[in-house]
PDB file of C-alpha atoms in Angstrom:
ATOM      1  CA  UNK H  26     -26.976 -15.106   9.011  1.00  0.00           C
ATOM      2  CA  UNK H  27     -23.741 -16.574   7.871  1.00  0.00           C
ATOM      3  CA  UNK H  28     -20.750 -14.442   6.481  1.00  0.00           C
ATOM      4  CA  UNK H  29     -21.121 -15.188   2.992  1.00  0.00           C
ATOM      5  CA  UNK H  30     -25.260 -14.409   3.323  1.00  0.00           C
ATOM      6  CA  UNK H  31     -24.135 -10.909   4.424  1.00  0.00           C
ATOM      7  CA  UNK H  32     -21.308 -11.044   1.667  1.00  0.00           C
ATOM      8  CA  UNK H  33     -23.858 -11.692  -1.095  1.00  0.00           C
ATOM      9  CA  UNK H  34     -26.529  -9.453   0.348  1.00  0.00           C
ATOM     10  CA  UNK H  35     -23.948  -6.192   0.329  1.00  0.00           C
ATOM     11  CA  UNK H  36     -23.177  -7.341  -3.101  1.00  0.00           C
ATOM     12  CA  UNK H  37     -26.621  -7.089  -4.231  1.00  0.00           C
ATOM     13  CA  UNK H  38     -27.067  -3.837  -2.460  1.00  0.00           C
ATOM     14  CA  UNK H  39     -24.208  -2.513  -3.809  1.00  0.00           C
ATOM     15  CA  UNK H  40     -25.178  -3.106  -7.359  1.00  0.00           C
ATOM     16  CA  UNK H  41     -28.181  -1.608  -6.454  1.00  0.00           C
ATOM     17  CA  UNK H  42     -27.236   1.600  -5.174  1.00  0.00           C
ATOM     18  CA  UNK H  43     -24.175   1.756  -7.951  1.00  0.00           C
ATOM     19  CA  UNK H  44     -27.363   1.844 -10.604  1.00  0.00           C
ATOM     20  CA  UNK H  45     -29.444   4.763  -8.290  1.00  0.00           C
ATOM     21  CA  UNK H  46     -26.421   6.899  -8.257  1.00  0.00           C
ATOM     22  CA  UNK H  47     -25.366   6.740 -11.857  1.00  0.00           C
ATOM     23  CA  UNK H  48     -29.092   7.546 -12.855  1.00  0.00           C
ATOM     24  CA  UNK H  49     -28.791  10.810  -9.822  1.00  0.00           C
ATOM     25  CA  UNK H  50     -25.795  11.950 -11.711  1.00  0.00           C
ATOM     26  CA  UNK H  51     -26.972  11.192 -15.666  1.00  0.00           C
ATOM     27  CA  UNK H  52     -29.827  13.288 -14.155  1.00  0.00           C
ATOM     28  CA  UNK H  53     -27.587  15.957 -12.434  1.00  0.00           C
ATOM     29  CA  UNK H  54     -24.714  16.429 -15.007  1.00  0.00           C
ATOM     30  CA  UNK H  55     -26.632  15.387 -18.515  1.00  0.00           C
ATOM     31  CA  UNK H  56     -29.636  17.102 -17.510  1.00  0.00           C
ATOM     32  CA  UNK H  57     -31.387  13.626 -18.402  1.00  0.00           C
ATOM     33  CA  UNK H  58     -35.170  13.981 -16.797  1.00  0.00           C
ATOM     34  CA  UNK H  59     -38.394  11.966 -17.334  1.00  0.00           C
ATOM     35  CA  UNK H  60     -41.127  12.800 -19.628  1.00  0.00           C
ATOM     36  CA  UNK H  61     -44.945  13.479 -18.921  1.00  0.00           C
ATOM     37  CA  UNK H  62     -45.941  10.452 -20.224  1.00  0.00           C
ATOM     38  CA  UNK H  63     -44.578   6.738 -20.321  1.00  0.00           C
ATOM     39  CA  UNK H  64     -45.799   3.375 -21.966  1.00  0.00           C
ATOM     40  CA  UNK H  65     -45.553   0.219 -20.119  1.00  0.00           C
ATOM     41  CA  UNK H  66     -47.114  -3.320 -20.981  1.00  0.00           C
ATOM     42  CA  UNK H  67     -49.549  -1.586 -23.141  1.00  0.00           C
ATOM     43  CA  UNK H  68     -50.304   1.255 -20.678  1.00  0.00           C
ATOM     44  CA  UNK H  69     -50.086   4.859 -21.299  1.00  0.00           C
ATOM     45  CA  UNK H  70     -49.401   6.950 -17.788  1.00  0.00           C
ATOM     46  CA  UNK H  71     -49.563  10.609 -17.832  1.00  0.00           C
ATOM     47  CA  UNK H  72     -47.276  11.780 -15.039  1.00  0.00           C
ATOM     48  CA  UNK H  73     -48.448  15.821 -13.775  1.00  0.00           C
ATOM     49  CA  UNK H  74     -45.254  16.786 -12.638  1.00  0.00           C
ATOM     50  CA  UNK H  75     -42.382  14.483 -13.591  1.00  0.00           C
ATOM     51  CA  UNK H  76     -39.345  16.631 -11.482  1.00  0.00           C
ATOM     52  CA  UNK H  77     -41.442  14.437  -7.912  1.00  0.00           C
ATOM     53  CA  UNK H  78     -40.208  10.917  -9.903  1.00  0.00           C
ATOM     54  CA  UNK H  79     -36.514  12.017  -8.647  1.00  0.00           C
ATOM     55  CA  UNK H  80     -37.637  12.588  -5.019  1.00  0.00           C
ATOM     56  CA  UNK H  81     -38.736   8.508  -5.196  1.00  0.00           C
ATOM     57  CA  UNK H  82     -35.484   8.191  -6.627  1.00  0.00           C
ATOM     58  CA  UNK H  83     -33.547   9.866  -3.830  1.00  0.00           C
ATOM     59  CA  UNK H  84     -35.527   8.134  -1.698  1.00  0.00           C
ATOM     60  CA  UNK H  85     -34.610   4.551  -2.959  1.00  0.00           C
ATOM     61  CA  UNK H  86     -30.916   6.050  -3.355  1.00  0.00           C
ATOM     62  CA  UNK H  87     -31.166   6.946   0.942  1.00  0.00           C
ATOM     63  CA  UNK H  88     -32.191   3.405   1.558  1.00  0.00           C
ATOM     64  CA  UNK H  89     -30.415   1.427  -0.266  1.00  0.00           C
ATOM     65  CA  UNK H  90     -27.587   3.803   0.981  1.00  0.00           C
ATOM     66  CA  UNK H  91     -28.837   3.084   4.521  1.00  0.00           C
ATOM     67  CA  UNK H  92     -28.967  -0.861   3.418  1.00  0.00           C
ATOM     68  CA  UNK H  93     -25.244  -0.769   2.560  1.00  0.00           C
ATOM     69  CA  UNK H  94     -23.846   0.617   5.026  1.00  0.00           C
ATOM     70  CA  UNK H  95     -25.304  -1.763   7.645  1.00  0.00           C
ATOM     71  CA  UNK H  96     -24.045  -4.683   5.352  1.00  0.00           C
ATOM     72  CA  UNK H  97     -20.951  -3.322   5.020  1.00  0.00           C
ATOM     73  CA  UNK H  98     -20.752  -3.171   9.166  1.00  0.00           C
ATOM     74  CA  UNK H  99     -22.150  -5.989   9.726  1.00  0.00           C
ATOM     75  CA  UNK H 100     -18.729  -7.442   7.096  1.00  0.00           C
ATOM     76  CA  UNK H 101     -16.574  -5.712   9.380  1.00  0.00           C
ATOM     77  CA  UNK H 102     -14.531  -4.706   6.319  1.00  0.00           C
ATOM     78  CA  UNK H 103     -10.592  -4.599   8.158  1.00  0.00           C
ATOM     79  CA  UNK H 104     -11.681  -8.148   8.490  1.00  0.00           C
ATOM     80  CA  UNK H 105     -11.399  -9.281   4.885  1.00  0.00           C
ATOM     81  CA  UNK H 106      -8.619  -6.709   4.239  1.00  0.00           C
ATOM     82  CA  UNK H 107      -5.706  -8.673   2.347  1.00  0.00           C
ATOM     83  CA  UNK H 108      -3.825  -7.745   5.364  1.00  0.00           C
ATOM     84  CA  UNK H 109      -0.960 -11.305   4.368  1.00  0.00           C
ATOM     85  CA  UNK H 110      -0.567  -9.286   0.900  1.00  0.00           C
ATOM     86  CA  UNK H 111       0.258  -6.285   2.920  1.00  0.00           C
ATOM     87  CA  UNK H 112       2.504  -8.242   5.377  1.00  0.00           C
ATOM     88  CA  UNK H 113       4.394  -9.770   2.439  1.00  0.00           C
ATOM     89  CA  UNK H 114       4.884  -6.286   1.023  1.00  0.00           C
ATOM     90  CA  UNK H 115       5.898  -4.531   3.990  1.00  0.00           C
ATOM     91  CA  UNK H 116       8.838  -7.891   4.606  1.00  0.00           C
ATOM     92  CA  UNK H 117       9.808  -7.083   0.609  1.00  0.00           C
ATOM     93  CA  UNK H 118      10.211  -3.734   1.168  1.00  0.00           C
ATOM     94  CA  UNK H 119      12.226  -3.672   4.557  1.00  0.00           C
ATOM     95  CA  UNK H 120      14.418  -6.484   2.860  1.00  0.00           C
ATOM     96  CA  UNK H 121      15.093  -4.016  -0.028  1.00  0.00           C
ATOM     97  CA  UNK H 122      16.013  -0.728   2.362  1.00  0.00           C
ATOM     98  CA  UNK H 123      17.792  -3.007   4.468  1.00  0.00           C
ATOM     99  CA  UNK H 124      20.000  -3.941   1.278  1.00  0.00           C
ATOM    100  CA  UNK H 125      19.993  -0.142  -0.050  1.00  0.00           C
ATOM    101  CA  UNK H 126      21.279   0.851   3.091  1.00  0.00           C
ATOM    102  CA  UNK H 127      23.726  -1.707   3.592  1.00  0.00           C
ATOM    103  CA  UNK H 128      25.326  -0.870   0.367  1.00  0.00           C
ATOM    104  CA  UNK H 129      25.581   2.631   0.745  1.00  0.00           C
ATOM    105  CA  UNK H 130      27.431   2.290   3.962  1.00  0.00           C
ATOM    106  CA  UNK H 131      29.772  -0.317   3.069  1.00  0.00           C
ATOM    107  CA  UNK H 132      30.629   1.184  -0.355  1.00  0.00           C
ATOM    108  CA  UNK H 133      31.538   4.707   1.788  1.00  0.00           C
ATOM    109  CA  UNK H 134      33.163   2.598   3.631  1.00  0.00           C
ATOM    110  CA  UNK H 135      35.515  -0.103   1.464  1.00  0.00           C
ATOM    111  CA  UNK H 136      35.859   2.817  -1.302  1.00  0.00           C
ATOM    112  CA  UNK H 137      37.782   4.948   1.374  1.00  0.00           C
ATOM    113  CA  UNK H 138      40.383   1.499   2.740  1.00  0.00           C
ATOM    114  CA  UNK H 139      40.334  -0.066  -0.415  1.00  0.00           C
ATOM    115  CA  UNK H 140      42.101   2.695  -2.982  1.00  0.00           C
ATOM    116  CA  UNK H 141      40.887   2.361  -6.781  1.00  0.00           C
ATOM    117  CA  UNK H 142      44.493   1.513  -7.760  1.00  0.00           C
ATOM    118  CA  UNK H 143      44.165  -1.628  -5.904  1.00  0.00           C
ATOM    119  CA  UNK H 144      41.499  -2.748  -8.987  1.00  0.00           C
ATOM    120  CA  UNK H 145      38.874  -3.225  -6.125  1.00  0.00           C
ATOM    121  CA  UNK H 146      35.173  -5.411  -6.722  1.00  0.00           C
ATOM    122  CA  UNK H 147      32.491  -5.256  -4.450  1.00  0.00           C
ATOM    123  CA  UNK H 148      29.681  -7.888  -3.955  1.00  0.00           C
ATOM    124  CA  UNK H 149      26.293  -6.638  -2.167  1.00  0.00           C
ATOM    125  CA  UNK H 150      23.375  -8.587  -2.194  1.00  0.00           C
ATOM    126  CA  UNK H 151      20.552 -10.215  -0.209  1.00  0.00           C
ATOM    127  CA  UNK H 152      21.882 -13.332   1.373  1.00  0.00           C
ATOM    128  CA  UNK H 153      18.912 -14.488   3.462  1.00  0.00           C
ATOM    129  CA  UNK H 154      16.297 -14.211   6.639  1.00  0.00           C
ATOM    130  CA  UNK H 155      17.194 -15.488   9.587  1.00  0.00           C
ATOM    131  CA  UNK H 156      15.543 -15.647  13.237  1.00  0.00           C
ATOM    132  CA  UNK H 157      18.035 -15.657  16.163  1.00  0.00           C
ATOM    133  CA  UNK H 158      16.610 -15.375  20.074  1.00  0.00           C
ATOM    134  CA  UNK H 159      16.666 -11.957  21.948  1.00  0.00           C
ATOM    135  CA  UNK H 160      16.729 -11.296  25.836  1.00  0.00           C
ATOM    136  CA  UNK H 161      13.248 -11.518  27.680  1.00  0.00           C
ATOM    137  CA  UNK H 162      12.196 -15.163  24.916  1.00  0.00           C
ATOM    138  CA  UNK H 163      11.198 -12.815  22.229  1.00  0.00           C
ATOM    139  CA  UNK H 164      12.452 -13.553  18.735  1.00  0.00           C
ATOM    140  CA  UNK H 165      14.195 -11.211  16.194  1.00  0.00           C
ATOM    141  CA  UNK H 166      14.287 -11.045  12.543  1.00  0.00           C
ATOM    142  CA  UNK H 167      17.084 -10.319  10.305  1.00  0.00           C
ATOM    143  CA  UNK H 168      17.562  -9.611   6.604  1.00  0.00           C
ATOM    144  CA  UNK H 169      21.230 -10.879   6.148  1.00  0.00           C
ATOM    145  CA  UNK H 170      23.294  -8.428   3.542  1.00  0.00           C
ATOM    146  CA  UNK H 171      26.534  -9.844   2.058  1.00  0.00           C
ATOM    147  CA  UNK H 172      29.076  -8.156   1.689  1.00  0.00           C
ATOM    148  CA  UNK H 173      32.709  -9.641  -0.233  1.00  0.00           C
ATOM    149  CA  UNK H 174      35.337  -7.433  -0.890  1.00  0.00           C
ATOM    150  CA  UNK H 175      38.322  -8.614  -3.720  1.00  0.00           C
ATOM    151  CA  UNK H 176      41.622  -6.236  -4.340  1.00  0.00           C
ATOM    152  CA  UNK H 177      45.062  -7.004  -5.705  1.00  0.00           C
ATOM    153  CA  UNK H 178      47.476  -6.919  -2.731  1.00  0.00           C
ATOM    154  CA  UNK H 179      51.073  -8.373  -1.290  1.00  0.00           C
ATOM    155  CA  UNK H 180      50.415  -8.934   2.648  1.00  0.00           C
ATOM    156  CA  UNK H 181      48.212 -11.853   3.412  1.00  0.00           C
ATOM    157  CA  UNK H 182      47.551 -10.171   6.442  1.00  0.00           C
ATOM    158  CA  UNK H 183      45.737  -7.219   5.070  1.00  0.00           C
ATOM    159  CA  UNK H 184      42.583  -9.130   4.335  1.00  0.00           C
ATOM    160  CA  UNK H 185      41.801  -9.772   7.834  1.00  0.00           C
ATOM    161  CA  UNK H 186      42.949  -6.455   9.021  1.00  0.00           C
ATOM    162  CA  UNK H 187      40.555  -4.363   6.312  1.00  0.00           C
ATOM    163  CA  UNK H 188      38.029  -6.998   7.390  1.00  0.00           C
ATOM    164  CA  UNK H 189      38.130  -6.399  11.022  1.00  0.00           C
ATOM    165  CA  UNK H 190      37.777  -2.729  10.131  1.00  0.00           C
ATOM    166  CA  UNK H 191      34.733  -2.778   8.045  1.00  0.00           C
ATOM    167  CA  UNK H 192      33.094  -5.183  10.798  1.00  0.00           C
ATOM    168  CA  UNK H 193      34.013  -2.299  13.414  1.00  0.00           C
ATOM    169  CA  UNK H 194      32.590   0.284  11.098  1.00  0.00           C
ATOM    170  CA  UNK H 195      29.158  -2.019  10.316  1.00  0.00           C
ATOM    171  CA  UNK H 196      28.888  -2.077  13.979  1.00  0.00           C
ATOM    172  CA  UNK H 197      29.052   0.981  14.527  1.00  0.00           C
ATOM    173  CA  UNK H 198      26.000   1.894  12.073  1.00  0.00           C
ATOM    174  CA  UNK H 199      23.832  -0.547  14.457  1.00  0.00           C
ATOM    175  CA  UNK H 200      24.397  -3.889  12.606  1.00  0.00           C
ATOM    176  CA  UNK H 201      25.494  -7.103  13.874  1.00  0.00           C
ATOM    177  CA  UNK H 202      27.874  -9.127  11.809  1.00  0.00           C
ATOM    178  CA  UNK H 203      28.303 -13.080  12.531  1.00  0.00           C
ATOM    179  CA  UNK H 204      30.627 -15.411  10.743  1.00  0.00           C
ATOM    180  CA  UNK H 205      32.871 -14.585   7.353  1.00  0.00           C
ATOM    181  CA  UNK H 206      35.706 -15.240   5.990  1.00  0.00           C
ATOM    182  CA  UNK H 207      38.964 -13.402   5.065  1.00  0.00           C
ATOM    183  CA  UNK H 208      41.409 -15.182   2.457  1.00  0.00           C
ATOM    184  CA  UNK H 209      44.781 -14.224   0.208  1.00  0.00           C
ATOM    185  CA  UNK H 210      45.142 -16.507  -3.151  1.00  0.00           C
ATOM    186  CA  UNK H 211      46.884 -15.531  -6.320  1.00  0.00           C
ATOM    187  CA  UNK H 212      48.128 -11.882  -5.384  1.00  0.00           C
ATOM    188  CA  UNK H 213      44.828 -10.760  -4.176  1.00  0.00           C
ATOM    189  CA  UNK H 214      43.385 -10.374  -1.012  1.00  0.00           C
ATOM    190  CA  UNK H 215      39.469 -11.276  -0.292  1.00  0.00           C
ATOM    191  CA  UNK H 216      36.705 -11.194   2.545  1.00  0.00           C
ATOM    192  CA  UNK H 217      33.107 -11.687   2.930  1.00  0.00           C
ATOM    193  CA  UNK H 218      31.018 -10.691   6.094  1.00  0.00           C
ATOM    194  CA  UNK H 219      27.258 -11.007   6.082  1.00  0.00           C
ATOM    195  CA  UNK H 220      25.605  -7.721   8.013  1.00  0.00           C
ATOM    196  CA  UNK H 221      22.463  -8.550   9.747  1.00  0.00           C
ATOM    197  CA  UNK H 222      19.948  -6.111   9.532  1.00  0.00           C
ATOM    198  CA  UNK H 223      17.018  -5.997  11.800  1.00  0.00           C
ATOM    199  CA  UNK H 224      13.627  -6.173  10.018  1.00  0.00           C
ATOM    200  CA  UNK H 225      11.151  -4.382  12.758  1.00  0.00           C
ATOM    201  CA  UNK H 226      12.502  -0.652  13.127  1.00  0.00           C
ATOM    202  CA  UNK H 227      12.728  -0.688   9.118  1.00  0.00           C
ATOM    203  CA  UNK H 228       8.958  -2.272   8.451  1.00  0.00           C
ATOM    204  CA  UNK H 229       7.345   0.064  11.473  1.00  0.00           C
ATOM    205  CA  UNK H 230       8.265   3.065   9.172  1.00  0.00           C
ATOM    206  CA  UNK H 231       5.617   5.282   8.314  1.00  0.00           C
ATOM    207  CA  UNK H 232       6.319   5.326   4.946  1.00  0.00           C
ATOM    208  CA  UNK H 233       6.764   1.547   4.440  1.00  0.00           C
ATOM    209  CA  UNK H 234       3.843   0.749   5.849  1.00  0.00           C
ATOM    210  CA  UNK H 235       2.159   3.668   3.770  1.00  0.00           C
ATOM    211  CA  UNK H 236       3.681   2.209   0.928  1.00  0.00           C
ATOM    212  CA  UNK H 237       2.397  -0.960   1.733  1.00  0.00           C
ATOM    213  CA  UNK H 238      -1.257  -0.350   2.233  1.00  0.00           C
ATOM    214  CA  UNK H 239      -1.336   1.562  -1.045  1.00  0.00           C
ATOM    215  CA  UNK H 240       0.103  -1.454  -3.160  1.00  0.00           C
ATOM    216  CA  UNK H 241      -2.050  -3.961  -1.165  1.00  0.00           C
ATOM    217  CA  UNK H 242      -4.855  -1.580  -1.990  1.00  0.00           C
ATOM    218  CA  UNK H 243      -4.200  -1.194  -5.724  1.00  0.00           C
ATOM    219  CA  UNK H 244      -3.282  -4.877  -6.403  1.00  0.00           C
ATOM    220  CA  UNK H 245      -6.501  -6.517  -4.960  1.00  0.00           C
ATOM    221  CA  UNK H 246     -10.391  -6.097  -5.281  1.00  0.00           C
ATOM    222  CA  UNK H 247     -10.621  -4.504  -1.395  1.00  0.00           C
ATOM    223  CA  UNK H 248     -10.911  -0.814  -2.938  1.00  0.00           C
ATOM    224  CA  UNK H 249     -13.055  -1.881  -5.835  1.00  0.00           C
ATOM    225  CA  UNK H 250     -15.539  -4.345  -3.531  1.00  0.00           C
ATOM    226  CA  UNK H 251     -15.677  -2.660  -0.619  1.00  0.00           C
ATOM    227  CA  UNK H 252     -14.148   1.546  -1.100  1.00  0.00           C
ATOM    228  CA  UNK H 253     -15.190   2.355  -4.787  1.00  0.00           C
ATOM    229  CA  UNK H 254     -18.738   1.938  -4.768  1.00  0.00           C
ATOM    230  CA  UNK H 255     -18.959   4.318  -1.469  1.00  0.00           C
ATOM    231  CA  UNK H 256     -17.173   7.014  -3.358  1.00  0.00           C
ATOM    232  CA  UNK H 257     -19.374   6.505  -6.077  1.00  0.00           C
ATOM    233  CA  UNK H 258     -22.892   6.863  -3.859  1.00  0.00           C
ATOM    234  CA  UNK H 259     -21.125   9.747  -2.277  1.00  0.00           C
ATOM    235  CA  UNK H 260     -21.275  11.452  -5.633  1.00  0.00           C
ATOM    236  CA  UNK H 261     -24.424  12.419  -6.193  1.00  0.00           C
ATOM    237  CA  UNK H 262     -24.713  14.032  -2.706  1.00  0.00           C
ATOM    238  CA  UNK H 263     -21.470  16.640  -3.294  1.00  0.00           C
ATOM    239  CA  UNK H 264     -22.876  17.507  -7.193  1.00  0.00           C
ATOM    240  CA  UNK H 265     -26.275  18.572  -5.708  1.00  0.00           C
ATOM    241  CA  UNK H 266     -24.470  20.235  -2.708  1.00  0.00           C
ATOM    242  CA  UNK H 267     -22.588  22.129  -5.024  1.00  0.00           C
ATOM    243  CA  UNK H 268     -25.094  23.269  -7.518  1.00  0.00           C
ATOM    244  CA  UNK H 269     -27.520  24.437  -4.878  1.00  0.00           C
ATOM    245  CA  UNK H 270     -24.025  26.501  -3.244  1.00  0.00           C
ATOM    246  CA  UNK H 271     -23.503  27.785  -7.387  1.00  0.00           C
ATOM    247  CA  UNK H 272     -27.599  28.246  -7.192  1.00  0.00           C
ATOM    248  CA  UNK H 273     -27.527  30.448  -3.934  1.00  0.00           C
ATOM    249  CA  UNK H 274     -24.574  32.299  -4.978  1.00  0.00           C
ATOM    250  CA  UNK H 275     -26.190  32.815  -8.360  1.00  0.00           C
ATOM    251  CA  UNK H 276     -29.162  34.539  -6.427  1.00  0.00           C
ATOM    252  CA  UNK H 277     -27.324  36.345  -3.687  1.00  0.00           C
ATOM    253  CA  UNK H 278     -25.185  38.014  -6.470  1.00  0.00           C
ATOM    254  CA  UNK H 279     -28.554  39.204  -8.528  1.00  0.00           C
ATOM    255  CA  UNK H 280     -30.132  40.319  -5.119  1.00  0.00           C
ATOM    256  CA  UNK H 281     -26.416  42.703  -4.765  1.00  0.00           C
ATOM    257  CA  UNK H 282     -27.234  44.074  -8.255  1.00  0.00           C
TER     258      UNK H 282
END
């Protein structure tokens, strides 16, 4: 049987036992029930005891229960998880911490060398992604933060010297810095240095791969195909579960009187 034969026959299931399980819990929590009689293609049936009808019913429910669940193995279901979408999240994420934290270190930073008198501006964004080669033939990923730093000053000389400082203190948070430039034109003093961030310790975080999986859940059909209609067949077992606890309590508490 091909994969989109067992697709299409979970699907069907599915419906199937999505129908059982809303009738179990109209029945449970309406109190809808069946009457003693019923009139099909001209037919009158008298039924003795209609409560027995929602045994069959339970019983179709248990197979077709039974039916999905073997589809749904036989799907494999982290198979046809969206797991690019959650990928693509997880890189989108990292690339925004990587920018957040960036920022707040170099601000810390340039706000304590560069005075407000000086009438400072700071420039942080995203600059890029890069790929550079590591020891051992692996290959690292970077999201590259840039950083460019303008005040009014008299010494040429001080750009490179305040630049060579914040590339000291960017290093010492764990970042790599390559390339830049440092400048003095019209009374002011500039430079730019682009922090490299690595990508792997920041998208291996528990919570931004949490994060991930929930957005990659809620954005495509994988809960609604494949989670939902579980939850939903579920159902009807934890309402009767819990009216025959509230139905034993009900008697153990008359037996105490």
């Amino acid at each position: 049987m091909s994969d989109n034969d067992t697709q299409e026959r979970f699907f069907r299931e599915r419906r199937l036992l999505l129908g059982i399980s809303v009738v179990l819990l109209a029945h449970q929590l309406l109190g809808i029930t069946v009457g003693n009689s019923a009139e099909t293609l001209g037919l009158r049936f008298e039924v003795a005891d209609p409560s027995k009808i929602w045994w069959a019913v339970w019983a179709i429910w248990l197979w077709t229960a039974v039916c999905v669940v073997q589809q749904l193995n036989s799907i494999r279901p982290r198979s046809v998880y969206p797991e690019d979408r959650n990928e693509e999240t997880r890189d989108r994420l990292s690339d925004r911490i990587a920018v957040h934290r960036v920022r707040r270190a170099a601000m810390k930073h340039l706000r304590f060398t560069v005075p407000r008198k000086l009438s400072p501006k700071f420039e942080i964004a995203f600059a890029v992604r890069s790929r550079a080669d590591a020891p051992g033939g692996q290959l690292r990923e970077y999201t590259c933060v840039n950083v460019a730093a303008r005040w009014r000053c008299g010494d040429p000389n001080t750009a490179a010297e305040k630049a060579a400082t914040f590339e000291a203190a960017m290093k010492k948070a764990g970042w790599e810095i390559s390339g830049g430039s440092a400048g003095f034109e019209r009374g002011e003093c500039n430079f730019s240095r682009p922090v490299n961030v690595r990508i792997v310790p920041i998208r291996d975080e528990r919570w931004v791969r949490v994060s991930a999986t929930a957005w990659t859940l809620l954005s495509t059909s994988f809960v609604t195909d494949y989670l939902a209609p579980l939850g939903i067949a579920v159902a009807p077992i934890v309402v009767a579960a819990y009216q025959a606890a509230a139905h034993y309590c009900g008697l153990c508490s008359g037996v105490v009187r």
